[in-house]
Every structure is written in C-alpha cells, then in structure tokens.
Amino acid sequence: MEVIELKNADRTLPQRVKEFGGIDLLACYQCGTCSSDCPVGTEFFFRIRRIMRKAALGLSEQVLPAKDIWCCTTCFTCFDRCPQDAKPTDVILALRRVAAREGYTPQASRNTSANITKFGHAVPSLEEIEKKREAMGLPARPPTAATYPEAIREIQLIVKKRGIAEIIRFNWEKMELEG
Amino acid sequence: MTSYALYLGCIGPLRYPDIENSIRLTFKELGIELVDMEGATCCPAPGAGFKNFDELAALTVSARNISIAEELGLDVMTFCGGCQGSLNWANKLLQSDPERKSRVNEILSEMGREYRGTAKVKHLVEVVYEDIGVDRIKKIANDRLEGFKVAVHYGCHVLRPYRVEELDDPEKPHMLDDLVKAWGAESLEFPEKHTCCGAGGGLFANDRDLSLSIMRKKMVQIKELEADMLIDICPFCHMQFDLGQMQLREKGEDFSTPVFYYNQVLALLMGFDRNKVAFIENTPRDDVIRRILATERA
Ligand code: SF4
Ligand code: SF4
C-alpha cells in the first residue's frame, strides 16, 4: 500500500484551487457519487473523487503534472449530482489553471487558445469549407471574426490584458506557440 | 415577428456550414428572423481554450459576444451546446456579480464596448420548442417518419449545469424527444442515452483514443437498436459522431449510423434541397436521406 507523507504536502494547493475558481473543494466528503457517474472514469483510470481528495490534501506533485485533470470532458454530471455541492468540474478547471501556471499544459489545449488568439475562432477557416459555403449561397466566410479582423484585434487585447499569451507561451512576433 | 441574434460559434460555420444553412432556411420559412452578430468570435468553449487558463478572460470574451446582441436589442440564439454553456454561464454570472461585471467592462471599454446584461441566451432547442412548437412541427412532418428509429443526443451543456441552463430535466429531458416524435418517428431509449459524447473539455484533441472510446460505448447501443439515425443539437457533438465513426471504421470497426443536426432533417421534410442542408459528412447518409425523401410520395 502506498503511504502518503502529509508532512511533504503542498499546503498552498487548496487555497490556490479556491482562488482559481474551485471555491467549494473542501465541501467534498468523499462519497464517490461523482466518480460513479463520470463518463471518463468508465473508460480510463480517472477518478474525480480521488482528484478532489488529493487536491484537498495538497498532493500537488501527483495532481498537477498528471494528464488526468485534462481528461475531464466538463460534462457537469458530477457538478449537478454532488450531494455536497463541491462543484468538482470547477475544481478541475481550477486545477488546470494552477497546473498551467506551473508549465503543465497539454499541447492541444495550448493550440486551441493559440487559434482563438490568431483567428478569433477555435479552428481556422478552410478553403475547402469556404467553397462549400459558397455553393450553398452563404458567404465564403461567416460574418464573424473570420470576416472582421478588428474582432481578432479585440480578442488579442483581452489575451494581453489577462496574460494568456505568457501562460500558453505564445510568441506575438511569430504569431505562433513557442515549442 | 420573433427575432434573435444568431450566434454562430466556430464548428458550425467553419466545419459544418450545412448545419448553419439548415437553421437559416428552416427558421426563415417558419417566420423567425435571425440577425447576424457581426464580429462575433469563439464563445470561448466551456472546457477548452481560455477557460482552462483564466476565468476572467473567458468571461470577457463571452461578454463581448453578448454585447453585440445587446446592441441589436435582441436575445441571443446559440445552436451549439458548448456555445450555450459558455455564453449562458457568463451571462448569468455577470448579471448576478457586479464586481466581475465591472472588471469585464473595464477591459471592454478599451474597445468601445459595454456589456449590460440585458439579453437572454437561448439554445435553438428552446426556440424550436417554445416559439415554433411541437404542433407546428407535427403539421409539417405529417407523420412521414413513422417507422424510423431515432437516437437523440442532447449534449451536456444544453442541460448542465442545471442551475445555469434551467431548461429541461438533465436526468430525464424530453424536449428533443418530443421534437423527434413530432416527425412521427420513434425516439429510442437506451442506457447510455444521456451520456456525454466524449468530445468536450478539450478531450477531443487532448486524447483522441480516450475521447473515441467514450463515444464508442454509446454507439454500440445505438447500433444494437438498429437506429436509422442519430439526431443531435450541437455541431461539436455532431463532429464527434460523424467524424468519430469514420475514425472507428478506419480501425476496422463497423459503425455507420447516419448523423444529423435536428434542423437538417426538418429542412428535408420541409422540402429543401439536400445539397443546401445536409451534404457535409464523413459517415454516409445517402440511404437514409433517400428514404426520408421517399416518404413524400407515400
Ligand atoms: S460527489 Fe461531491 S462529495 Fe461526493 S466525492 Fe464527489 S465531490 Fe466529493
Ligand atoms: S464533469 Fe468531468 S469529472 Fe465530472 S463527471 Fe463529467 S467528465 Fe467526469
């Protein structure tokens, strides 16, 4: 059996989780309702109940670098069913925010934010789709940021104000992610 | 005339514009005006992109989108679960939290915008159900899809978290079932009916195999029931099922349930040309479309 030495625990973690949006982390009483209803847990050894406990105990080294926190689909089933209203989905999002500030961010998640920064959309417009739009009588590009570059500049202002580029390591000169 | 500001999002217009067009055409014919939100951006998604990194950034992007509808003096209509989840969450949080609202407006003021909190954010399913109504759909369909077996997929963020969406019972929703039954079709019951499609939260891109295995579990049951089609109300769930089944076929598995957004089949029943409303697909739909169109003469 694995022995967890709490004297080595990161006492700041529960507080950081709260600051980043997981405000009811400590309400969790480990009933396991969340894990038993989780669509990811049935396919992969991902246990939201364990993550709740580990975060409360401050086991940063186990929680922050692991891929688990990035496997939640944010389906909000646990959020709706938790008898303690501990809001596990919010805790997952908070843990992602804490992990990202320590440099643990999956490439795909950085990519999505880089796309929003570059295009104002999570995915770029593609020529192949633009042709299909025109064939239906729609404009090649939708009347969104895909058509109005000033909208993209407004998103970039938000990115700058909130420090997202630093977190995802986005290079403004190259307009690409670093590494 | 009832009017909404049409919020497009990303996957609909940029990957499945036939879904967008099916919505534009059916709504126009049914007398609901959809006004474009010029310069709208990503919502941003509930568990991918900015929301993973900074809550206030996500709120500000959503508030900027909503402010475009406020300027038009209209409520927002989304047609994607993720967009609905993001925009409605942001809207309700900002309406009830003046401190967050003023922090968001501080940033928006630098681009000459203001979020006021005066618009509602509704998903298409609510608009079809409430403003168009089951009876109207029944009249259009005239029981033409009698004998068709349909698996419905609501998508998580249309219903959850309930305290944000407050629309239909997330444990036993009925709206989409009712709207499919209004075609004369049977809406199938199966254990995984209300399970997530597996695409959300960034998992679609972060771990494709895991994401597919969540979807596969659902598709196994849908296939066993010999569903004629799967009906969704979210372009991202739609992409997961349409593209995902192709990816499973590439691994040698046999999954080929045709996938439609609700308005695509509605548009076919209303007589719109297939090439304008349902022609972008990775999982073939030709056979079932032919069968749907054949019911017209029957
Ligand atoms: S359902 Fe709530 S209280 Fe129960 S283990 Fe999960 S988070 Fe904790
Ligand atoms: S929100 Fe995340 S942790 Fe909760 S049930 Fe859904 S996938 Fe599991």
Coordinates of C-alpha atoms and ligand atoms in Angstrom, one line a residue:
Chain A
M1 CA 0.0 0.0 0.0
E2 CA 1.2 3.5 -0.9
V3 CA 2.0 5.7 2.1
I4 CA 1.3 9.3 1.7
E5 CA 3.5 11.6 3.8
L6 CA 1.4 14.6 4.5
K7 CA 4.2 16.4 6.0
N8 CA 5.6 16.9 2.5
A9 CA 2.2 18.0 1.2
D10 CA 1.8 21.4 -0.6
R11 CA -0.4 23.3 1.9
T12 CA -0.9 26.1 -0.6
L13 CA -2.8 23.9 -3.1
P14 CA -6.3 24.0 -1.6
Q15 CA -6.0 27.8 -1.4
R16 CA -4.8 28.2 -4.9
V17 CA -7.6 25.9 -6.2
K18 CA -10.1 28.2 -4.4
E19 CA -8.5 31.3 -5.9
F20 CA -8.8 29.9 -9.4
G21 CA -12.4 29.0 -9.1
G22 CA -12.7 25.7 -7.2
I23 CA -14.3 27.5 -4.3
D24 CA -16.1 24.5 -2.7
L25 CA -13.3 22.0 -2.9
L26 CA -13.3 21.4 0.9
A27 CA -17.0 20.6 1.0
C28 CA -16.3 17.2 -0.5
Y29 CA -16.9 14.3 1.9
Q30 CA -15.7 11.6 -0.5
C31 CA -19.0 9.8 -1.1
G32 CA -17.9 8.8 -4.7
T33 CA -21.1 9.9 -6.5
C34 CA -19.0 11.9 -8.9
S35 CA -16.7 9.0 -9.9
S36 CA -19.5 6.6 -10.3
D37 CA -21.3 8.9 -12.8
C38 CA -18.3 10.1 -14.7
P39 CA -18.2 9.1 -18.4
V40 CA -14.4 9.3 -18.5
G41 CA -14.0 7.1 -15.4
T42 CA -15.6 4.1 -17.1
E43 CA -13.0 4.2 -20.0
F44 CA -9.8 5.1 -18.2
F45 CA -8.4 5.1 -14.7
F46 CA -9.6 8.6 -14.0
R47 CA -11.3 9.1 -10.6
I48 CA -12.7 12.6 -9.9
R49 CA -13.3 11.6 -6.3
R50 CA -9.6 10.9 -5.8
I51 CA -8.6 14.2 -7.5
M52 CA -10.9 16.0 -5.1
R53 CA -9.1 14.4 -2.1
K54 CA -5.6 14.8 -3.5
A55 CA -6.3 18.5 -4.2
A56 CA -7.6 19.0 -0.6
L57 CA -4.6 17.2 0.9
G58 CA -2.2 19.3 -1.2
L59 CA -0.7 16.4 -3.2
S60 CA 0.5 18.8 -6.0
E61 CA 3.1 16.5 -7.3
Q62 CA 0.6 13.8 -8.0
V63 CA -2.2 16.1 -9.4
L64 CA -0.7 18.9 -11.3
P65 CA 1.7 17.2 -13.8
A66 CA -0.6 14.2 -14.5
K67 CA -2.8 14.1 -17.6
D68 CA -5.9 13.3 -15.6
I69 CA -7.1 16.8 -15.0
W70 CA -7.1 17.3 -18.7
C71 CA -9.3 14.3 -19.4
C72 CA -12.5 15.7 -17.9
T73 CA -15.0 16.5 -20.7
T74 CA -16.7 19.1 -18.5
C75 CA -20.0 17.3 -18.9
F76 CA -21.1 18.7 -15.5
T77 CA -22.8 15.5 -14.4
C78 CA -20.8 15.4 -11.2
F79 CA -21.5 19.1 -10.7
D80 CA -25.2 18.5 -10.8
R81 CA -25.2 15.4 -8.7
C82 CA -22.7 16.1 -5.9
P83 CA -24.7 16.0 -2.7
Q84 CA -22.2 18.4 -1.1
D85 CA -22.3 20.9 -4.0
A86 CA -18.5 20.7 -4.1
K87 CA -18.6 21.6 -7.8
P88 CA -16.0 19.0 -9.0
T89 CA -16.0 20.4 -12.6
D90 CA -15.0 23.8 -11.2
V91 CA -12.2 22.2 -9.2
I92 CA -10.9 20.5 -12.4
L93 CA -10.9 23.9 -14.2
A94 CA -9.1 25.5 -11.2
L95 CA -6.5 22.7 -11.2
R96 CA -5.9 23.2 -14.9
R97 CA -5.3 26.9 -14.2
V98 CA -2.9 26.2 -11.4
A99 CA -1.1 23.5 -13.4
A100 CA -0.8 25.8 -16.5
R101 CA 0.9 28.4 -14.3
E102 CA 3.5 25.7 -13.4
G103 CA 4.1 24.9 -17.0
Y104 CA 1.9 21.8 -17.2
T105 CA -0.3 22.3 -20.2
P106 CA -1.1 19.8 -23.0
Q107 CA -0.1 20.9 -26.4
A108 CA -3.7 20.5 -27.8
S109 CA -5.1 22.9 -25.1
R110 CA -2.4 25.5 -25.9
N111 CA -3.3 25.1 -29.6
T112 CA -6.9 25.9 -29.1
S113 CA -6.1 29.1 -27.2
A114 CA -3.5 30.0 -29.9
N115 CA -6.1 29.6 -32.6
I116 CA -8.6 31.8 -30.7
T117 CA -5.8 34.4 -30.4
K118 CA -4.9 34.2 -34.1
F119 CA -8.3 33.7 -35.7
G120 CA -10.8 34.6 -33.1
H121 CA -12.1 31.1 -33.5
A122 CA -11.1 27.7 -32.1
V123 CA -10.5 26.5 -35.6
P124 CA -9.3 28.3 -38.7
S125 CA -11.4 28.8 -41.8
L126 CA -10.5 26.3 -44.6
E127 CA -10.7 26.9 -48.3
E128 CA -12.4 23.6 -48.8
I129 CA -15.3 24.6 -46.5
E130 CA -15.4 28.1 -47.9
K131 CA -16.2 26.6 -51.3
K132 CA -19.0 24.5 -49.8
R133 CA -20.4 27.6 -48.1
E134 CA -20.5 29.5 -51.4
A135 CA -22.1 26.5 -53.1
M136 CA -25.0 26.8 -50.7
G137 CA -25.3 30.6 -51.2
L138 CA -23.6 31.5 -48.0
P139 CA -20.7 34.0 -47.9
A140 CA -17.4 32.2 -48.1
R141 CA -16.6 33.2 -44.6
P142 CA -19.2 33.6 -41.8
P143 CA -19.9 37.2 -40.6
T144 CA -17.7 36.7 -37.6
A145 CA -14.1 37.3 -36.7
A146 CA -13.4 35.2 -39.9
T147 CA -14.6 38.3 -41.8
Y148 CA -13.8 41.2 -39.4
P149 CA -10.1 41.4 -38.5
E150 CA -10.9 44.1 -35.9
A151 CA -12.7 41.5 -33.9
I152 CA -9.5 39.4 -33.8
R153 CA -7.6 42.5 -32.5
E154 CA -10.2 42.9 -29.7
I155 CA -9.6 39.3 -28.7
Q156 CA -5.9 39.9 -28.7
L157 CA -6.4 42.8 -26.4
I158 CA -8.2 40.5 -23.9
V159 CA -5.4 38.0 -24.3
K160 CA -2.8 40.7 -23.5
K161 CA -4.7 42.1 -20.5
R162 CA -5.2 38.7 -18.9
G163 CA -1.7 37.3 -19.5
I164 CA -2.9 34.3 -21.6
A165 CA 0.0 34.5 -24.0
E166 CA 2.5 34.1 -21.2
I167 CA 0.6 31.1 -19.8
I168 CA 0.4 29.3 -23.2
R169 CA 3.8 30.6 -24.3
F170 CA 2.6 32.4 -27.4
N171 CA 5.1 34.5 -29.4
W172 CA 3.5 37.7 -30.7
E173 CA 6.2 38.3 -33.3
K174 CA 5.9 34.9 -34.9
M175 CA 2.2 34.6 -34.0
E176 CA 2.9 31.0 -33.0
L177 CA 3.3 29.0 -29.9
E178 CA 6.9 28.6 -28.6
G179 CA 7.9 24.9 -28.7
Chain B
M1 CA -42.0 38.8 -35.9
T2 CA -39.9 36.9 -33.4
S3 CA -36.2 37.8 -33.8
Y4 CA -33.0 36.6 -32.4
A5 CA -29.3 37.5 -32.7
L6 CA -27.8 34.4 -34.3
Y7 CA -24.6 33.3 -32.5
L8 CA -22.7 31.1 -34.9
G9 CA -19.7 29.9 -32.8
C10 CA -16.9 28.0 -34.5
I11 CA -17.6 24.4 -35.6
G12 CA -21.0 25.1 -37.1
P13 CA -19.9 27.8 -39.7
L14 CA -16.3 26.7 -40.1
R15 CA -16.7 22.9 -40.4
Y16 CA -20.4 22.1 -40.9
P17 CA -21.9 25.1 -42.7
D18 CA -24.7 22.8 -44.0
I19 CA -26.0 22.8 -40.4
E20 CA -25.9 26.6 -40.3
N21 CA -27.7 26.8 -43.6
S22 CA -30.4 24.3 -42.5
I23 CA -31.1 26.5 -39.5
R24 CA -31.2 29.7 -41.5
L25 CA -33.5 28.2 -44.1
T26 CA -35.9 26.5 -41.8
F27 CA -36.2 29.5 -39.4
K28 CA -36.8 31.9 -42.2
E29 CA -39.7 29.7 -43.5
L30 CA -41.1 29.3 -40.0
G31 CA -41.2 33.1 -39.5
I32 CA -38.3 33.6 -37.1
E33 CA -35.8 36.2 -38.0
L34 CA -32.2 35.6 -37.3
V35 CA -30.0 38.6 -37.3
D36 CA -26.2 38.2 -37.7
M37 CA -23.9 39.2 -34.9
E38 CA -21.1 40.8 -36.9
G39 CA -17.6 40.3 -35.5
A40 CA -18.6 37.6 -33.0
T41 CA -15.8 35.2 -32.0
C42 CA -15.4 31.8 -30.2
C43 CA -17.7 31.7 -27.2
P44 CA -15.0 30.6 -25.8
A45 CA -15.6 26.9 -25.1
P46 CA -16.6 25.7 -21.7
G47 CA -13.6 23.4 -21.1
A48 CA -11.1 24.1 -23.9
G49 CA -9.2 27.3 -24.7
F50 CA -9.2 30.3 -22.5
K51 CA -11.5 28.9 -19.8
N52 CA -8.7 26.5 -18.9
F53 CA -6.3 29.3 -18.2
D54 CA -8.2 32.4 -16.9
E55 CA -11.8 32.7 -15.9
L56 CA -12.0 36.5 -16.4
A57 CA -10.6 36.2 -20.0
A58 CA -13.3 33.7 -20.8
L59 CA -16.0 35.9 -19.2
T60 CA -14.8 38.9 -21.1
V61 CA -14.8 37.1 -24.5
S62 CA -18.3 35.8 -23.8
A63 CA -19.5 39.3 -22.6
R64 CA -18.1 40.9 -25.8
N65 CA -20.1 38.4 -27.8
I66 CA -23.3 39.0 -25.9
S67 CA -22.7 42.8 -26.1
I68 CA -23.1 42.5 -29.9
A69 CA -26.6 41.2 -29.4
E70 CA -27.4 43.8 -26.8
E71 CA -26.5 46.5 -29.4
L72 CA -29.0 44.8 -31.7
G73 CA -31.6 44.9 -28.9
L74 CA -32.1 41.1 -29.3
D75 CA -31.8 37.9 -27.3
V76 CA -29.1 35.5 -28.4
M77 CA -29.8 32.2 -30.0
T78 CA -27.0 29.6 -30.0
F79 CA -27.2 26.3 -31.8
C80 CA -24.3 24.6 -30.1
G81 CA -24.2 23.0 -26.6
G82 CA -20.7 24.4 -25.9
C83 CA -21.7 28.0 -27.0
Q84 CA -24.8 27.8 -25.0
G85 CA -22.9 26.6 -21.9
S86 CA -20.3 29.3 -22.2
L87 CA -22.5 32.3 -23.1
N88 CA -25.3 31.5 -20.6
W89 CA -22.8 30.7 -17.8
A90 CA -21.1 34.1 -18.4
N91 CA -24.3 36.0 -18.8
K92 CA -25.9 34.7 -15.6
L93 CA -22.7 35.0 -13.6
L94 CA -22.2 38.6 -14.8
Q95 CA -25.8 39.5 -14.2
S96 CA -25.5 38.5 -10.6
D97 CA -22.0 39.6 -9.8
P98 CA -21.4 43.4 -10.2
E99 CA -17.7 43.1 -9.2
R100 CA -16.9 40.7 -12.1
K101 CA -19.1 42.7 -14.4
S102 CA -17.2 45.9 -13.7
R103 CA -13.8 44.1 -14.2
V104 CA -15.1 42.7 -17.6
N105 CA -16.4 46.2 -18.6
E106 CA -13.1 47.7 -17.7
I107 CA -11.5 45.7 -20.5
L108 CA -14.4 46.0 -22.9
S109 CA -14.4 49.8 -22.6
E110 CA -10.9 49.9 -24.1
M111 CA -12.5 48.5 -27.3
G112 CA -15.5 50.8 -27.1
R113 CA -17.8 48.1 -25.9
E114 CA -20.0 47.6 -22.9
Y115 CA -21.7 44.5 -21.5
R116 CA -25.0 45.5 -19.9
G117 CA -26.6 42.1 -19.0
T118 CA -29.9 42.9 -20.8
A119 CA -30.1 40.0 -23.2
K120 CA -31.1 36.3 -22.7
V121 CA -29.1 33.4 -24.2
K122 CA -31.2 30.6 -25.5
H123 CA -30.3 27.4 -27.3
L124 CA -32.1 26.5 -30.5
V125 CA -33.9 23.6 -29.0
E126 CA -35.7 26.0 -26.6
V127 CA -36.6 28.3 -29.5
V128 CA -37.9 25.5 -31.7
Y129 CA -39.9 24.0 -28.7
E130 CA -41.3 27.3 -27.4
D131 CA -41.5 29.7 -30.3
I132 CA -42.2 27.2 -33.1
G133 CA -43.8 24.4 -31.1
V134 CA -44.3 20.7 -31.3
D135 CA -47.7 21.1 -33.0
R136 CA -46.3 23.1 -35.9
I137 CA -43.6 20.5 -36.4
K138 CA -46.2 17.8 -36.4
K139 CA -48.1 19.5 -39.1
I140 CA -45.0 19.9 -41.3
A141 CA -44.0 16.3 -40.8
N142 CA -47.4 14.7 -41.2
D143 CA -46.1 11.5 -39.6
R144 CA -43.8 11.0 -42.5
L145 CA -41.1 9.4 -40.4
E146 CA -43.3 6.8 -38.9
G147 CA -41.3 3.6 -38.5
F148 CA -38.0 5.5 -38.3
K149 CA -35.9 4.7 -35.2
V150 CA -34.1 7.7 -33.9
A151 CA -31.4 8.0 -31.2
V152 CA -31.4 11.5 -29.8
H153 CA -28.4 13.3 -28.3
Y154 CA -29.0 16.4 -26.3
G155 CA -25.3 17.2 -25.4
C156 CA -24.2 18.0 -21.9
H157 CA -24.0 21.8 -22.0
V158 CA -27.6 22.3 -23.3
L159 CA -28.8 20.9 -20.0
R160 CA -26.0 21.2 -17.4
P161 CA -25.2 22.6 -15.1
Y162 CA -28.9 22.8 -14.4
R163 CA -28.6 25.9 -12.2
V164 CA -27.3 27.7 -15.3
E165 CA -29.4 26.2 -18.0
E166 CA -32.7 25.8 -16.1
L167 CA -34.2 24.3 -19.3
D168 CA -35.1 20.7 -19.3
D169 CA -34.6 18.0 -16.6
P170 CA -31.0 16.9 -17.2
E171 CA -31.7 13.4 -15.7
K172 CA -34.7 12.9 -17.9
P173 CA -35.0 15.5 -20.6
H174 CA -37.9 15.4 -23.0
M175 CA -37.7 18.4 -25.4
L176 CA -35.7 16.9 -28.2
D177 CA -37.5 13.5 -27.8
D178 CA -40.8 15.4 -28.3
L179 CA -39.5 17.2 -31.3
V180 CA -38.3 14.0 -32.9
K181 CA -41.6 12.2 -32.1
A182 CA -43.4 15.1 -33.8
W183 CA -41.9 13.8 -37.1
G184 CA -43.8 10.5 -36.4
A185 CA -40.5 8.8 -35.5
E186 CA -39.7 6.7 -32.5
S187 CA -37.2 8.1 -30.0
L188 CA -35.2 5.2 -28.7
E189 CA -34.5 4.5 -25.1
F190 CA -31.1 3.0 -24.1
P191 CA -28.9 3.0 -21.0
E192 CA -26.2 5.5 -22.4
K193 CA -28.8 7.8 -23.9
H194 CA -27.8 10.8 -21.8
T195 CA -24.1 10.1 -21.6
C196 CA -21.6 12.7 -22.9
C197 CA -20.3 12.2 -26.4
G198 CA -16.7 12.4 -25.2
A199 CA -15.6 15.4 -27.2
G200 CA -15.8 18.2 -24.6
G201 CA -13.4 19.7 -22.2
G202 CA -10.6 19.6 -24.8
L203 CA -10.6 15.8 -24.7
F204 CA -11.4 15.7 -28.5
A205 CA -7.9 17.0 -29.2
N206 CA -6.1 16.1 -26.0
D207 CA -6.6 12.3 -26.2
R208 CA -8.4 11.2 -29.3
D209 CA -8.4 7.5 -28.4
L210 CA -10.0 8.1 -25.0
S211 CA -12.5 10.5 -26.4
L212 CA -13.5 7.9 -29.1
S213 CA -13.8 5.1 -26.5
I214 CA -16.4 7.2 -24.6
M215 CA -18.3 7.8 -27.8
R216 CA -18.0 4.2 -28.9
K217 CA -19.8 2.9 -25.8
K218 CA -22.8 5.0 -26.8
M219 CA -22.6 4.0 -30.4
V220 CA -22.6 0.3 -29.6
Q221 CA -26.0 0.6 -28.0
I222 CA -27.3 2.8 -30.8
K223 CA -26.1 0.3 -33.4
E224 CA -27.6 -2.7 -31.5
L225 CA -31.0 -0.9 -31.6
E226 CA -30.6 -0.5 -35.4
A227 CA -31.3 3.2 -35.2
D228 CA -31.9 4.8 -38.6
M229 CA -30.2 7.9 -37.5
L230 CA -28.7 9.9 -34.6
I231 CA -30.1 13.4 -34.1
D232 CA -28.0 16.0 -32.3
I233 CA -28.3 19.7 -31.5
C234 CA -24.6 20.6 -31.2
P235 CA -22.1 20.8 -34.1
F236 CA -19.3 19.7 -31.8
C237 CA -21.2 16.5 -30.7
H238 CA -22.1 16.2 -34.4
M239 CA -18.5 16.2 -35.4
Q240 CA -17.6 13.7 -32.7
F241 CA -20.2 11.3 -34.0
D242 CA -19.8 11.9 -37.7
L243 CA -16.0 12.0 -37.9
G244 CA -15.6 9.7 -34.9
Q245 CA -17.5 6.8 -36.5
M246 CA -15.2 7.2 -39.6
Q247 CA -12.2 7.0 -37.3
L248 CA -13.5 3.9 -35.7
R249 CA -14.1 2.4 -39.2
E250 CA -10.5 3.2 -40.1
K251 CA -9.6 1.0 -37.1
G252 CA -11.6 -1.8 -38.7
E253 CA -14.8 -1.4 -36.6
D254 CA -18.2 -1.2 -38.2
F255 CA -20.0 1.9 -37.1
S256 CA -22.1 3.7 -39.6
T257 CA -25.2 5.3 -38.0
P258 CA -26.1 8.4 -40.1
V259 CA -25.8 11.6 -38.0
F260 CA -27.9 14.8 -38.5
Y261 CA -28.4 18.0 -36.7
Y262 CA -32.1 18.4 -35.9
N263 CA -32.8 21.1 -38.4
Q264 CA -31.2 19.1 -41.2
V265 CA -33.9 16.5 -41.2
L266 CA -36.5 19.2 -40.5
A267 CA -35.3 21.0 -43.6
L268 CA -35.5 17.8 -45.7
L269 CA -39.1 17.4 -44.5
M270 CA -39.8 21.0 -45.5
G271 CA -38.6 20.3 -49.0
F272 CA -35.3 22.0 -49.0
D273 CA -32.6 20.7 -51.4
R274 CA -30.3 18.1 -49.7
N275 CA -27.3 19.9 -51.3
K276 CA -28.2 23.0 -49.4
V277 CA -28.8 21.5 -45.9
A278 CA -27.2 18.1 -45.5
F279 CA -24.2 17.2 -47.6
I280 CA -21.1 17.6 -45.5
E281 CA -20.4 14.2 -43.9
N282 CA -17.8 11.6 -43.1
T283 CA -20.4 8.9 -42.2
P284 CA -22.6 8.4 -45.3
R285 CA -26.2 9.5 -45.1
D286 CA -27.4 8.8 -48.7
D287 CA -29.6 5.8 -48.0
V288 CA -31.5 7.3 -45.1
I289 CA -31.9 10.7 -46.9
R290 CA -33.3 8.8 -49.9
R291 CA -35.8 7.0 -47.5
I292 CA -36.7 10.3 -45.9
L293 CA -37.4 11.9 -49.3
A294 CA -39.3 8.8 -50.5
T295 CA -41.9 9.3 -47.7
E296 CA -43.2 12.4 -49.5
R297 CA -45.0 10.4 -52.1
A298 CA -46.2 7.8 -49.7
Ligands
SF4_1 S1 -19.9 13.7 -5.3 FE1 -19.2 15.5 -4.2 S2 -18.9 15.0 -2.1 FE2 -19.1 13.1 -3.2 S3 -16.9 12.5 -3.6 FE3 -17.6 13.7 -5.4 S4 -17.1 15.8 -5.0 FE4 -17.0 14.7 -3.0
SF4_2 S1 -17.5 16.9 -15.4 FE1 -15.6 15.8 -15.7 S2 -15.2 14.8 -13.8 FE2 -17.4 15.4 -13.7 S3 -18.5 13.6 -14.5 FE3 -18.1 14.9 -16.2 S4 -16.1 14.2 -17.1 FE4 -16.3 13.3 -15.0

